[in-house]
Structures are given as C-alpha cells and as structure tokens.
C-alpha cells in the first residue's frame, strides 16, 4: 500500500512538473536586439524600455493568443559580427519567435539573414538603410522610414529654407551614416548645391582637428553629418571652438539627450538641426503610455515608442495569423493595418511602411529639441 501511495505521489509530482514545463514553453519569447552596451547603448535602453512597457501592457490585457510575452535581450553593441552572433543566440539558444531590432543598419542587415532563414518575424524600430528591405527577405519589417526619404527632407530644408549654396557632407563610414550622407549629397547636387567637401571620419574617434581645419578652409554654410551622437557631439563642439559657424545638420541617430553630453553642454548643440518623425510623445494615442513611463522615471524619447509600436505590430500579427509562424505572421502583416501608439501603420510587400514622414527639429539653449 505504501508503494502504491508513493507511486501516486510520484505520478502527481511528475504530472505537475510536466504541466509547469509545458506552461513555460508556451510563453512567447520575443528578442530585443540592439546596442545594450557600447557607445550607442542609450538607444538600446530606449528600445528595451519601449518593448518592456508594451509587453507588460499586452500581457495585462491577456497576452498573445492567451500566452504571455517574455523578453530576451540580444546585445550587438552596433557591431555587425556581434549582431550575427546575437541573432543566432536568440534563435538557436533562446528560441525566440519574434525580434524587435536591431538599431544600427550595419547590424540589422547581416542579422536579418539569420532571422529570415529561421522564418522569424523581425521588426526594426530604427534601421533606415534602404538595402535592408531591398534584398527580398520575407520576414523583415521596419517601424521607421528609409534614408532616401530622410535625405530628401534634409536636402529640401537646406535648399528651400536655409537657401544654402555651399555644403560640406561628412559621414562615419558606417552603413547607416554613409548611406544617409550619400542620399543627402545626391539630393543636394541634383538641386544645384555645391558640395565643397565630402569626407568620412572613424567611429569612436574623438579628435577631429584635421577635419575641422579642412572645413575652415572650404568655409561651408552648412555641415551635414551622417552618423550618431558619439561622434556628432565632439565634432560640433570642436567646430564651434574653432570658430566654424556653419549650420550643423544630422539625422535620426542623434535623437537622444546623450548628444548634449557627448558635445560637452547645450552651448554647443544650440541650434543644431536634425531629421526625425513628428514626436510621438505629443500624440493623443500615446498619452497614457508616456505618462506611465514618465511616472516610472524614464523619458520615452527617441525610439522608445517606436519599439513599443514594434511590439504591438508583432502581437497583432501573431494574433491575426493565429500562430507565431513567421511566414504566416508576415503575410498577415503585409495585408492588414495595425493600430499602434504611433497611429495606424501598414506595410508594403518589402516590409517598408507605406507612409513614413520625416520633419525637422532644432536643439535649444537648454539641451532640448523641438519640432520646427
């Protein structure tokens, strides 16, 4: 009799463990891949915070098809080789069924091949290089625009609003930075603007003395920089310290208060211009989320809400398709609009947004940016 009781106890215990294991496996794992360390970690923090808040809100409303979202970090430090390793770790070791990421285009492009091969639905909140969605990958999407769209807005502002005739174009030799600089340069040349200097700097570099000397010699009215805040900040400071008063314009990789930190203070970033989207923090659809995140002590700037919206799109695709199968979820997403914190979003057959308007921003004397 004692043996029978032990058998029943062991059987019940094993059944409990099995059910617990099944419940754990049933959780929907979503990777958040980006620069969680390194010079661009501020953007990785934005992505993680946005995804975390979205996952919490979706889970509290019942999750995806009744299952809870569990987030997993994938750190690429904005380095292509590390991005591939992080992607393989997320797919093979962590077993994610969806990915929000990456941030840098130079990381997203090689990592996207890993996700596509495994048929994992991936949405980048920030990577804008056109090549990402021109390679025919079926499960890769953007929650942002493209550099050819952003470059056109910058060039048009330089020509139509600033009336500038002499522009220097600088880039950081990265897929994103050089790609954006090239798009802007081509648009400027087509408009008859004289590009008096076109040159690259090295990511991680801090001393731009020789470059500043060249810029002083050509005396541009505008310096356009394709790159991110770790280089943009020191560059604009050294330009101002050396008396270069040209307008400084950059893209959406300087949309963080860390730009002011890397520049050494708001006195150097004052009047700096950049292209980005209409600030989602001002949207009525995001008011409650913004309030919630601010109450928790985090300002949802930059790509925070783009990451939140990416999670909403993944959840909608899995719910609409009735499965986490990447191919079926991707097909659903390309044929259905999704209501997000950024408004209603829809995608074309390449995975690009059908509408992604950029606008101009200007930094003020207090180290804050505002839409013009």
mmCIF file of C-alpha atoms in Angstrom:
data_model
loop_
_atom_site.group_PDB
_atom_site.id
_atom_site.type_symbol
_atom_site.label_atom_id
_atom_site.label_comp_id
_atom_site.label_asym_id
_atom_site.label_seq_id
_atom_site.Cartn_x
_atom_site.Cartn_y
_atom_site.Cartn_z
ATOM 1 C CA UNK A 1 0.000 0.000 0.000
ATOM 2 C CA UNK A 2 2.869 2.287 0.876
ATOM 3 C CA UNK A 3 4.403 1.623 -2.539
ATOM 4 C CA UNK A 4 1.114 2.475 -4.251
ATOM 5 C CA UNK A 5 0.895 5.794 -2.374
ATOM 6 C CA UNK A 6 4.461 6.623 -3.328
ATOM 7 C CA UNK A 7 3.699 5.775 -6.930
ATOM 8 C CA UNK A 8 0.629 8.034 -6.924
ATOM 9 C CA UNK A 9 2.645 10.827 -5.281
ATOM 10 C CA UNK A 10 5.455 10.490 -7.799
ATOM 11 C CA UNK A 11 2.957 10.348 -10.664
ATOM 12 C CA UNK A 12 1.228 13.527 -9.474
ATOM 13 C CA UNK A 13 4.573 15.246 -8.942
ATOM 14 C CA UNK A 14 5.775 14.293 -12.439
ATOM 15 C CA UNK A 15 2.476 15.490 -13.943
ATOM 16 C CA UNK A 16 2.822 18.823 -12.120
ATOM 17 C CA UNK A 17 6.379 19.258 -13.398
ATOM 18 C CA UNK A 18 5.287 18.358 -16.919
ATOM 19 C CA UNK A 19 2.437 20.873 -16.835
ATOM 20 C CA UNK A 20 4.768 23.560 -15.480
ATOM 21 C CA UNK A 21 7.262 22.813 -18.244
ATOM 22 C CA UNK A 22 4.520 22.991 -20.854
ATOM 23 C CA UNK A 23 3.402 26.362 -19.473
ATOM 24 C CA UNK A 24 6.960 27.675 -19.611
ATOM 25 C CA UNK A 25 7.462 26.522 -23.188
ATOM 26 C CA UNK A 26 4.130 28.117 -24.169
ATOM 27 C CA UNK A 27 5.393 31.596 -23.260
ATOM 28 C CA UNK A 28 6.033 33.691 -26.339
ATOM 29 C CA UNK A 29 9.681 34.730 -26.388
ATOM 30 C CA UNK A 30 10.498 37.988 -28.169
ATOM 31 C CA UNK A 31 14.077 39.168 -28.602
ATOM 32 C CA UNK A 32 15.050 42.815 -28.221
ATOM 33 C CA UNK A 33 18.276 43.118 -30.196
ATOM 34 C CA UNK A 34 20.388 46.245 -30.229
ATOM 35 C CA UNK A 35 23.266 48.124 -28.613
ATOM 36 C CA UNK A 36 22.663 47.320 -24.963
ATOM 37 C CA UNK A 37 26.337 48.111 -24.356
ATOM 38 C CA UNK A 38 28.818 50.370 -26.132
ATOM 39 C CA UNK A 39 28.719 53.934 -27.395
ATOM 40 C CA UNK A 40 25.127 53.694 -28.634
ATOM 41 C CA UNK A 41 23.717 51.981 -25.531
ATOM 42 C CA UNK A 42 21.341 54.931 -24.992
ATOM 43 C CA UNK A 43 19.361 53.715 -27.987
ATOM 44 C CA UNK A 44 19.420 50.129 -26.742
ATOM 45 C CA UNK A 45 17.923 51.405 -23.496
ATOM 46 C CA UNK A 46 15.177 53.194 -25.426
ATOM 47 C CA UNK A 47 14.353 50.003 -27.307
ATOM 48 C CA UNK A 48 14.327 47.842 -24.173
ATOM 49 C CA UNK A 49 12.170 50.275 -22.208
ATOM 50 C CA UNK A 50 9.652 50.593 -25.030
ATOM 51 C CA UNK A 51 9.414 46.840 -25.592
ATOM 52 C CA UNK A 52 9.195 46.139 -21.859
ATOM 53 C CA UNK A 53 6.309 48.558 -21.361
ATOM 54 C CA UNK A 54 4.486 47.213 -24.411
ATOM 55 C CA UNK A 55 4.924 43.614 -23.289
ATOM 56 C CA UNK A 56 3.614 44.475 -19.815
ATOM 57 C CA UNK A 57 0.574 46.236 -21.265
ATOM 58 C CA UNK A 58 -0.181 43.427 -23.726
ATOM 59 C CA UNK A 59 0.271 40.767 -21.051
ATOM 60 C CA UNK A 60 -2.073 42.577 -18.668
ATOM 61 C CA UNK A 61 -4.689 42.551 -21.436
ATOM 62 C CA UNK A 62 -4.399 38.777 -21.905
ATOM 63 C CA UNK A 63 -1.173 38.383 -23.872
ATOM 64 C CA UNK A 64 -0.938 36.967 -27.396
ATOM 65 C CA UNK A 65 -3.485 34.249 -28.112
ATOM 66 C CA UNK A 66 -3.666 33.724 -24.363
ATOM 67 C CA UNK A 67 0.089 33.352 -23.877
ATOM 68 C CA UNK A 68 2.404 35.735 -22.062
ATOM 69 C CA UNK A 69 5.269 37.624 -23.712
ATOM 70 C CA UNK A 70 8.732 37.042 -22.297
ATOM 71 C CA UNK A 71 11.522 39.372 -23.460
ATOM 72 C CA UNK A 72 15.120 38.347 -24.119
ATOM 73 C CA UNK A 73 17.993 40.791 -24.695
ATOM 74 C CA UNK A 74 20.358 40.385 -27.618
ATOM 75 C CA UNK A 75 23.358 42.735 -27.370
ATOM 76 C CA UNK A 76 25.121 43.676 -30.614
ATOM 77 C CA UNK A 77 26.902 46.886 -29.461
ATOM 78 C CA UNK A 78 26.206 48.137 -33.024
ATOM 79 C CA UNK A 79 28.901 45.778 -34.341
ATOM 80 C CA UNK A 80 27.975 43.602 -37.379
ATOM 81 C CA UNK A 81 29.783 40.426 -36.286
ATOM 82 C CA UNK A 82 28.386 40.666 -32.785
ATOM 83 C CA UNK A 83 24.935 41.252 -34.276
ATOM 84 C CA UNK A 84 25.088 37.953 -36.164
ATOM 85 C CA UNK A 85 26.225 36.145 -33.012
ATOM 86 C CA UNK A 86 23.427 37.775 -31.001
ATOM 87 C CA UNK A 87 20.862 36.812 -33.649
ATOM 88 C CA UNK A 88 21.994 33.178 -33.626
ATOM 89 C CA UNK A 89 21.873 33.142 -29.833
ATOM 90 C CA UNK A 90 18.307 34.479 -29.838
ATOM 91 C CA UNK A 91 17.130 31.999 -32.472
ATOM 92 C CA UNK A 92 19.022 28.838 -31.577
ATOM 93 C CA UNK A 93 19.590 29.068 -27.817
ATOM 94 C CA UNK A 94 16.717 31.254 -26.623
ATOM 95 C CA UNK A 95 14.092 30.041 -29.080
ATOM 96 C CA UNK A 96 12.527 33.437 -29.800
ATOM 97 C CA UNK A 97 9.644 33.590 -32.265
ATOM 98 C CA UNK A 98 9.908 37.330 -32.921
ATOM 99 C CA UNK A 99 12.526 40.062 -32.734
ATOM 100 C CA UNK A 100 12.441 43.812 -32.174
ATOM 101 C CA UNK A 101 15.714 45.045 -33.640
ATOM 102 C CA UNK A 102 18.327 45.830 -34.417
ATOM 103 C CA UNK A 103 19.221 49.533 -34.152
ATOM 104 C CA UNK A 104 22.228 50.199 -36.410
ATOM 105 C CA UNK A 105 21.586 49.283 -40.047
ATOM 106 C CA UNK A 106 25.059 47.738 -40.250
ATOM 107 C CA UNK A 107 23.912 45.285 -37.577
ATOM 108 C CA UNK A 108 20.357 44.722 -38.772
ATOM 109 C CA UNK A 109 21.323 43.813 -42.342
ATOM 110 C CA UNK A 110 23.541 40.794 -41.514
ATOM 111 C CA UNK A 111 21.342 39.719 -38.576
ATOM 112 C CA UNK A 112 18.215 39.835 -40.750
ATOM 113 C CA UNK A 113 19.544 36.919 -42.800
ATOM 114 C CA UNK A 114 19.637 34.776 -39.638
ATOM 115 C CA UNK A 115 16.021 35.620 -38.832
ATOM 116 C CA UNK A 116 14.859 35.109 -42.398
ATOM 117 C CA UNK A 117 16.479 31.685 -42.639
ATOM 118 C CA UNK A 118 14.720 30.654 -39.421
ATOM 119 C CA UNK A 119 11.472 32.346 -40.569
ATOM 120 C CA UNK A 120 11.405 34.608 -37.511
ATOM 121 C CA UNK A 121 9.285 37.763 -37.711
ATOM 122 C CA UNK A 122 11.555 40.785 -37.088
ATOM 123 C CA UNK A 123 10.706 44.483 -36.911
ATOM 124 C CA UNK A 124 13.391 47.144 -36.587
ATOM 125 C CA UNK A 125 12.268 50.355 -34.892
ATOM 126 C CA UNK A 126 15.201 52.352 -36.255
ATOM 127 C CA UNK A 127 17.297 50.881 -39.112
ATOM 128 C CA UNK A 128 16.727 53.064 -42.154
ATOM 129 C CA UNK A 129 19.233 51.822 -44.771
ATOM 130 C CA UNK A 130 17.269 51.054 -47.973
ATOM 131 C CA UNK A 131 19.330 47.883 -48.576
ATOM 132 C CA UNK A 132 17.639 46.183 -45.623
ATOM 133 C CA UNK A 133 14.308 45.776 -47.381
ATOM 134 C CA UNK A 134 15.641 45.627 -50.927
ATOM 135 C CA UNK A 135 17.152 42.146 -50.536
ATOM 136 C CA UNK A 136 13.911 40.198 -50.752
ATOM 137 C CA UNK A 137 13.693 38.959 -47.139
ATOM 138 C CA UNK A 138 10.150 37.873 -46.337
ATOM 139 C CA UNK A 139 10.027 38.320 -42.540
ATOM 140 C CA UNK A 140 11.850 41.656 -42.076
ATOM 141 C CA UNK A 141 9.906 44.866 -41.413
ATOM 142 C CA UNK A 142 10.547 48.469 -40.348
ATOM 143 C CA UNK A 143 8.722 50.726 -37.904
ATOM 144 C CA UNK A 144 10.658 53.667 -39.346
ATOM 145 C CA UNK A 145 11.358 55.272 -42.706
ATOM 146 C CA UNK A 146 14.281 54.960 -45.109
ATOM 147 C CA UNK A 147 17.400 57.059 -45.646
ATOM 148 C CA UNK A 148 16.334 58.062 -49.137
ATOM 149 C CA UNK A 149 13.203 59.615 -47.618
ATOM 150 C CA UNK A 150 15.129 61.249 -44.764
ATOM 151 C CA UNK A 151 17.869 62.559 -47.035
ATOM 152 C CA UNK A 152 15.317 64.205 -49.287
ATOM 153 C CA UNK A 153 13.750 66.099 -46.357
ATOM 154 C CA UNK A 154 17.154 67.325 -45.163
ATOM 155 C CA UNK A 155 18.220 68.411 -48.640
ATOM 156 C CA UNK A 156 14.941 70.195 -49.278
ATOM 157 C CA UNK A 157 15.289 72.107 -45.993
ATOM 158 C CA UNK A 158 18.859 73.118 -46.835
ATOM 159 C CA UNK A 159 17.814 74.361 -50.285
ATOM 160 C CA UNK A 160 14.338 75.806 -49.704
ATOM 161 C CA UNK A 161 14.543 77.120 -46.130
ATOM 162 C CA UNK A 162 18.221 77.839 -45.479
ATOM 163 C CA UNK A 163 18.886 78.869 -49.119
ATOM 164 C CA UNK A 164 22.390 77.437 -48.752
ATOM 165 C CA UNK A 165 24.724 77.083 -51.753
ATOM 166 C CA UNK A 166 27.853 75.583 -50.109
ATOM 167 C CA UNK A 167 27.514 72.392 -48.082
ATOM 168 C CA UNK A 168 30.079 70.029 -46.567
ATOM 169 C CA UNK A 169 28.934 66.408 -46.180
ATOM 170 C CA UNK A 170 30.632 64.287 -43.514
ATOM 171 C CA UNK A 171 29.882 60.649 -42.631
ATOM 172 C CA UNK A 172 31.069 57.974 -40.191
ATOM 173 C CA UNK A 173 31.832 55.266 -42.817
ATOM 174 C CA UNK A 174 29.033 53.101 -41.380
ATOM 175 C CA UNK A 175 26.198 51.583 -43.417
ATOM 176 C CA UNK A 176 23.690 53.984 -41.886
ATOM 177 C CA UNK A 177 25.852 57.092 -41.633
ATOM 178 C CA UNK A 178 27.465 56.958 -45.059
ATOM 179 C CA UNK A 179 24.235 55.797 -46.664
ATOM 180 C CA UNK A 180 22.309 58.743 -45.260
ATOM 181 C CA UNK A 181 25.095 61.168 -46.175
ATOM 182 C CA UNK A 182 25.185 59.838 -49.729
ATOM 183 C CA UNK A 183 21.418 60.119 -50.134
ATOM 184 C CA UNK A 184 21.506 63.723 -48.887
ATOM 185 C CA UNK A 185 24.526 64.610 -51.022
ATOM 186 C CA UNK A 186 22.868 63.264 -54.175
ATOM 187 C CA UNK A 187 19.712 65.254 -53.496
ATOM 188 C CA UNK A 188 21.759 68.403 -52.885
ATOM 189 C CA UNK A 189 23.727 68.010 -56.110
ATOM 190 C CA UNK A 190 20.527 67.439 -58.055
ATOM 191 C CA UNK A 191 19.293 70.768 -56.676
ATOM 192 C CA UNK A 192 22.452 72.539 -57.846
ATOM 193 C CA UNK A 193 24.115 72.887 -54.430
ATOM 194 C CA UNK A 194 27.917 72.906 -54.343
ATOM 195 C CA UNK A 195 29.152 70.078 -52.082
ATOM 196 C CA UNK A 196 32.501 71.639 -51.154
ATOM 197 C CA UNK A 197 33.754 68.727 -49.046
ATOM 198 C CA UNK A 198 32.796 65.055 -48.773
ATOM 199 C CA UNK A 199 34.749 63.086 -46.205
ATOM 200 C CA UNK A 200 34.469 60.238 -43.710
ATOM 201 C CA UNK A 201 35.590 60.003 -40.100
ATOM 202 C CA UNK A 202 36.078 56.894 -37.990
ATOM 203 C CA UNK A 203 33.517 55.737 -35.419
ATOM 204 C CA UNK A 204 34.989 56.023 -31.948
ATOM 205 C CA UNK A 205 37.265 58.878 -32.996
ATOM 206 C CA UNK A 206 37.278 61.952 -30.716
ATOM 207 C CA UNK A 207 39.891 64.293 -32.177
ATOM 208 C CA UNK A 208 38.663 65.926 -35.384
ATOM 209 C CA UNK A 209 41.336 68.633 -35.639
ATOM 210 C CA UNK A 210 42.383 67.845 -39.204
ATOM 211 C CA UNK A 211 38.776 67.608 -40.380
ATOM 212 C CA UNK A 212 37.903 70.918 -38.708
ATOM 213 C CA UNK A 213 40.880 72.523 -40.464
ATOM 214 C CA UNK A 214 39.581 71.336 -43.832
ATOM 215 C CA UNK A 215 36.125 72.628 -43.027
ATOM 216 C CA UNK A 216 37.503 76.041 -42.094
ATOM 217 C CA UNK A 217 39.325 76.176 -45.421
ATOM 218 C CA UNK A 218 36.232 75.447 -47.545
ATOM 219 C CA UNK A 219 34.005 77.671 -45.346
ATOM 220 C CA UNK A 220 30.638 75.904 -45.860
ATOM 221 C CA UNK A 221 27.284 77.419 -44.977
ATOM 222 C CA UNK A 222 26.072 74.001 -43.769
ATOM 223 C CA UNK A 223 27.835 70.935 -42.386
ATOM 224 C CA UNK A 224 25.707 67.835 -42.876
ATOM 225 C CA UNK A 225 26.725 64.806 -40.795
ATOM 226 C CA UNK A 226 25.622 61.231 -41.429
ATOM 227 C CA UNK A 227 26.276 59.389 -38.189
ATOM 228 C CA UNK A 228 25.381 59.071 -34.497
ATOM 229 C CA UNK A 229 25.717 61.167 -31.337
ATOM 230 C CA UNK A 230 29.042 59.724 -30.053
ATOM 231 C CA UNK A 231 30.820 61.415 -32.983
ATOM 232 C CA UNK A 232 28.341 64.217 -33.714
ATOM 233 C CA UNK A 233 28.741 65.714 -30.233
ATOM 234 C CA UNK A 234 32.543 66.092 -30.220
ATOM 235 C CA UNK A 235 32.533 67.173 -33.867
ATOM 236 C CA UNK A 236 30.097 70.041 -33.390
ATOM 237 C CA UNK A 237 31.910 71.165 -30.211
ATOM 238 C CA UNK A 238 35.272 71.307 -31.983
ATOM 239 C CA UNK A 239 33.717 73.165 -34.903
ATOM 240 C CA UNK A 240 32.328 75.825 -32.577
ATOM 241 C CA UNK A 241 35.554 76.075 -30.582
ATOM 242 C CA UNK A 242 37.458 76.670 -33.819
ATOM 243 C CA UNK A 243 35.048 79.372 -34.957
ATOM 244 C CA UNK A 244 33.143 77.419 -37.631
ATOM 245 C CA UNK A 245 29.640 78.890 -37.536
ATOM 246 C CA UNK A 246 28.073 76.810 -40.299
ATOM 247 C CA UNK A 247 24.664 75.270 -39.589
ATOM 248 C CA UNK A 248 25.110 71.700 -38.346
ATOM 249 C CA UNK A 249 22.507 69.194 -39.533
ATOM 250 C CA UNK A 250 22.257 65.487 -38.849
ATOM 251 C CA UNK A 251 19.773 62.617 -38.941
ATOM 252 C CA UNK A 252 17.785 60.439 -36.575
ATOM 253 C CA UNK A 253 20.818 58.865 -34.890
ATOM 254 C CA UNK A 254 21.303 61.934 -32.691
ATOM 255 C CA UNK A 255 17.797 61.833 -31.207
ATOM 256 C CA UNK A 256 18.916 61.422 -27.607
ATOM 257 C CA UNK A 257 19.888 63.754 -24.782
ATOM 258 C CA UNK A 258 23.246 61.963 -24.855
ATOM 259 C CA UNK A 259 24.083 64.209 -27.812
ATOM 260 C CA UNK A 260 24.364 67.116 -25.371
ATOM 261 C CA UNK A 261 26.511 65.022 -23.031
ATOM 262 C CA UNK A 262 28.952 63.967 -25.766
ATOM 263 C CA UNK A 263 29.147 67.573 -27.032
ATOM 264 C CA UNK A 264 30.051 68.873 -23.585
ATOM 265 C CA UNK A 265 26.975 71.007 -22.987
ATOM 266 C CA UNK A 266 23.952 72.654 -24.631
ATOM 267 C CA UNK A 267 26.007 75.688 -25.620
ATOM 268 C CA UNK A 268 27.494 73.529 -28.386
ATOM 269 C CA UNK A 269 24.313 71.822 -29.573
ATOM 270 C CA UNK A 270 22.219 75.007 -29.586
ATOM 271 C CA UNK A 271 20.526 75.468 -32.999
ATOM 272 C CA UNK A 272 21.721 72.049 -34.239
ATOM 273 C CA UNK A 273 19.181 70.653 -36.698
ATOM 274 C CA UNK A 274 18.111 67.042 -37.290
ATOM 275 C CA UNK A 275 15.551 64.998 -39.156
ATOM 276 C CA UNK A 276 13.169 62.717 -37.266
ATOM 277 C CA UNK A 277 9.447 61.932 -37.156
ATOM 278 C CA UNK A 278 6.734 64.037 -35.585
ATOM 279 C CA UNK A 279 7.351 63.495 -31.860
ATOM 280 C CA UNK A 280 5.203 60.504 -30.830
ATOM 281 C CA UNK A 281 5.186 61.796 -27.238
ATOM 282 C CA UNK A 282 2.827 64.547 -28.418
ATOM 283 C CA UNK A 283 0.335 62.103 -29.948
ATOM 284 C CA UNK A 284 -3.004 61.527 -28.235
ATOM 285 C CA UNK A 285 -2.679 57.779 -28.878
ATOM 286 C CA UNK A 286 0.460 57.590 -26.748
ATOM 287 C CA UNK A 287 -0.534 59.926 -23.927
ATOM 288 C CA UNK A 288 -1.271 57.242 -21.328
ATOM 289 C CA UNK A 289 1.903 55.275 -22.065
ATOM 290 C CA UNK A 290 4.061 58.402 -21.950
ATOM 291 C CA UNK A 291 2.532 59.389 -18.610
ATOM 292 C CA UNK A 292 3.110 55.893 -17.245
ATOM 293 C CA UNK A 293 6.756 55.808 -18.335
ATOM 294 C CA UNK A 294 7.493 59.282 -17.013
ATOM 295 C CA UNK A 295 5.951 58.299 -13.678
ATOM 296 C CA UNK A 296 8.427 55.408 -13.605
ATOM 297 C CA UNK A 297 11.287 57.875 -14.065
ATOM 298 C CA UNK A 298 12.055 57.307 -17.748
ATOM 299 C CA UNK A 299 11.595 59.869 -20.522
ATOM 300 C CA UNK A 300 10.344 57.966 -23.620
ATOM 301 C CA UNK A 301 12.387 59.944 -26.151
ATOM 302 C CA UNK A 302 13.794 58.888 -29.493
ATOM 303 C CA UNK A 303 12.944 55.313 -30.437
ATOM 304 C CA UNK A 304 11.243 54.260 -27.189
ATOM 305 C CA UNK A 305 7.742 54.449 -28.608
ATOM 306 C CA UNK A 306 8.872 53.018 -31.955
ATOM 307 C CA UNK A 307 9.951 49.935 -30.040
ATOM 308 C CA UNK A 308 6.600 49.909 -28.228
ATOM 309 C CA UNK A 309 4.816 50.078 -31.591
ATOM 310 C CA UNK A 310 7.000 47.278 -32.971
ATOM 311 C CA UNK A 311 5.825 45.026 -30.140
ATOM 312 C CA UNK A 312 2.231 45.983 -30.881
ATOM 313 C CA UNK A 313 2.723 45.020 -34.536
ATOM 314 C CA UNK A 314 4.271 41.652 -33.656
ATOM 315 C CA UNK A 315 1.423 40.917 -31.241
ATOM 316 C CA UNK A 316 -1.160 41.908 -33.850
ATOM 317 C CA UNK A 317 0.476 39.705 -36.497
ATOM 318 C CA UNK A 318 0.621 36.635 -34.245
ATOM 319 C CA UNK A 319 -2.937 37.228 -33.080
ATOM 320 C CA UNK A 320 -4.273 37.858 -36.572
ATOM 321 C CA UNK A 321 -2.493 34.876 -38.085
ATOM 322 C CA UNK A 322 -3.422 32.705 -35.117
ATOM 323 C CA UNK A 323 0.148 31.424 -34.943
ATOM 324 C CA UNK A 324 3.722 32.510 -34.236
ATOM 325 C CA UNK A 325 4.842 31.051 -37.559
ATOM 326 C CA UNK A 326 6.988 33.819 -39.063
ATOM 327 C CA UNK A 327 5.922 33.308 -42.658
ATOM 328 C CA UNK A 328 2.199 33.338 -41.900
ATOM 329 C CA UNK A 329 2.528 36.272 -39.499
ATOM 330 C CA UNK A 330 4.485 38.231 -42.138
ATOM 331 C CA UNK A 331 1.837 37.580 -44.775
ATOM 332 C CA UNK A 332 -0.823 38.812 -42.370
ATOM 333 C CA UNK A 333 1.156 41.965 -41.537
ATOM 334 C CA UNK A 334 1.607 42.851 -45.210
ATOM 335 C CA UNK A 335 -2.125 42.730 -45.805
ATOM 336 C CA UNK A 336 -3.515 44.318 -42.620
ATOM 337 C CA UNK A 337 -3.045 47.725 -40.997
ATOM 338 C CA UNK A 338 -2.198 47.804 -37.282
ATOM 339 C CA UNK A 339 -3.276 50.417 -34.761
ATOM 340 C CA UNK A 340 -0.178 51.379 -32.794
ATOM 341 C CA UNK A 341 0.952 54.028 -30.372
ATOM 342 C CA UNK A 342 2.304 55.844 -33.462
ATOM 343 C CA UNK A 343 -1.053 55.667 -35.216
ATOM 344 C CA UNK A 344 -2.292 53.252 -37.868
ATOM 345 C CA UNK A 345 0.600 51.562 -39.691
ATOM 346 C CA UNK A 346 0.647 49.429 -42.824
ATOM 347 C CA UNK A 347 3.449 47.833 -44.835
ATOM 348 C CA UNK A 348 4.215 47.125 -48.471
ATOM 349 C CA UNK A 349 5.451 43.840 -49.918
ATOM 350 C CA UNK A 350 9.061 44.690 -48.984
ATOM 351 C CA UNK A 351 8.284 45.325 -45.311
ATOM 352 C CA UNK A 352 8.586 49.122 -45.602
ATOM 353 C CA UNK A 353 5.992 51.438 -44.110
ATOM 354 C CA UNK A 354 3.622 52.825 -46.709
ATOM 355 C CA UNK A 355 3.812 56.224 -45.011
ATOM 356 C CA UNK A 356 6.823 57.486 -43.029
ATOM 357 C CA UNK A 357 7.029 61.293 -42.985
ATOM 358 C CA UNK A 358 10.163 62.993 -41.622
ATOM 359 C CA UNK A 359 10.241 66.510 -40.180
ATOM 360 C CA UNK A 360 12.960 68.904 -38.979
ATOM 361 C CA UNK A 361 13.906 69.505 -35.357
ATOM 362 C CA UNK A 362 16.122 72.075 -33.676
ATOM 363 C CA UNK A 363 18.001 71.850 -30.367
ATOM 364 C CA UNK A 364 17.624 74.798 -27.992
ATOM 365 C CA UNK A 365 19.884 76.521 -25.453
ATOM 366 C CA UNK A 366 18.641 74.232 -22.674
ATOM 367 C CA UNK A 367 19.624 70.989 -24.412
ATOM 368 C CA UNK A 368 16.154 70.013 -25.633
ATOM 369 C CA UNK A 369 14.874 69.500 -29.158
ATOM 370 C CA UNK A 370 11.624 70.758 -30.659
ATOM 371 C CA UNK A 371 9.894 70.250 -33.970
ATOM 372 C CA UNK A 372 10.049 73.174 -36.372
#
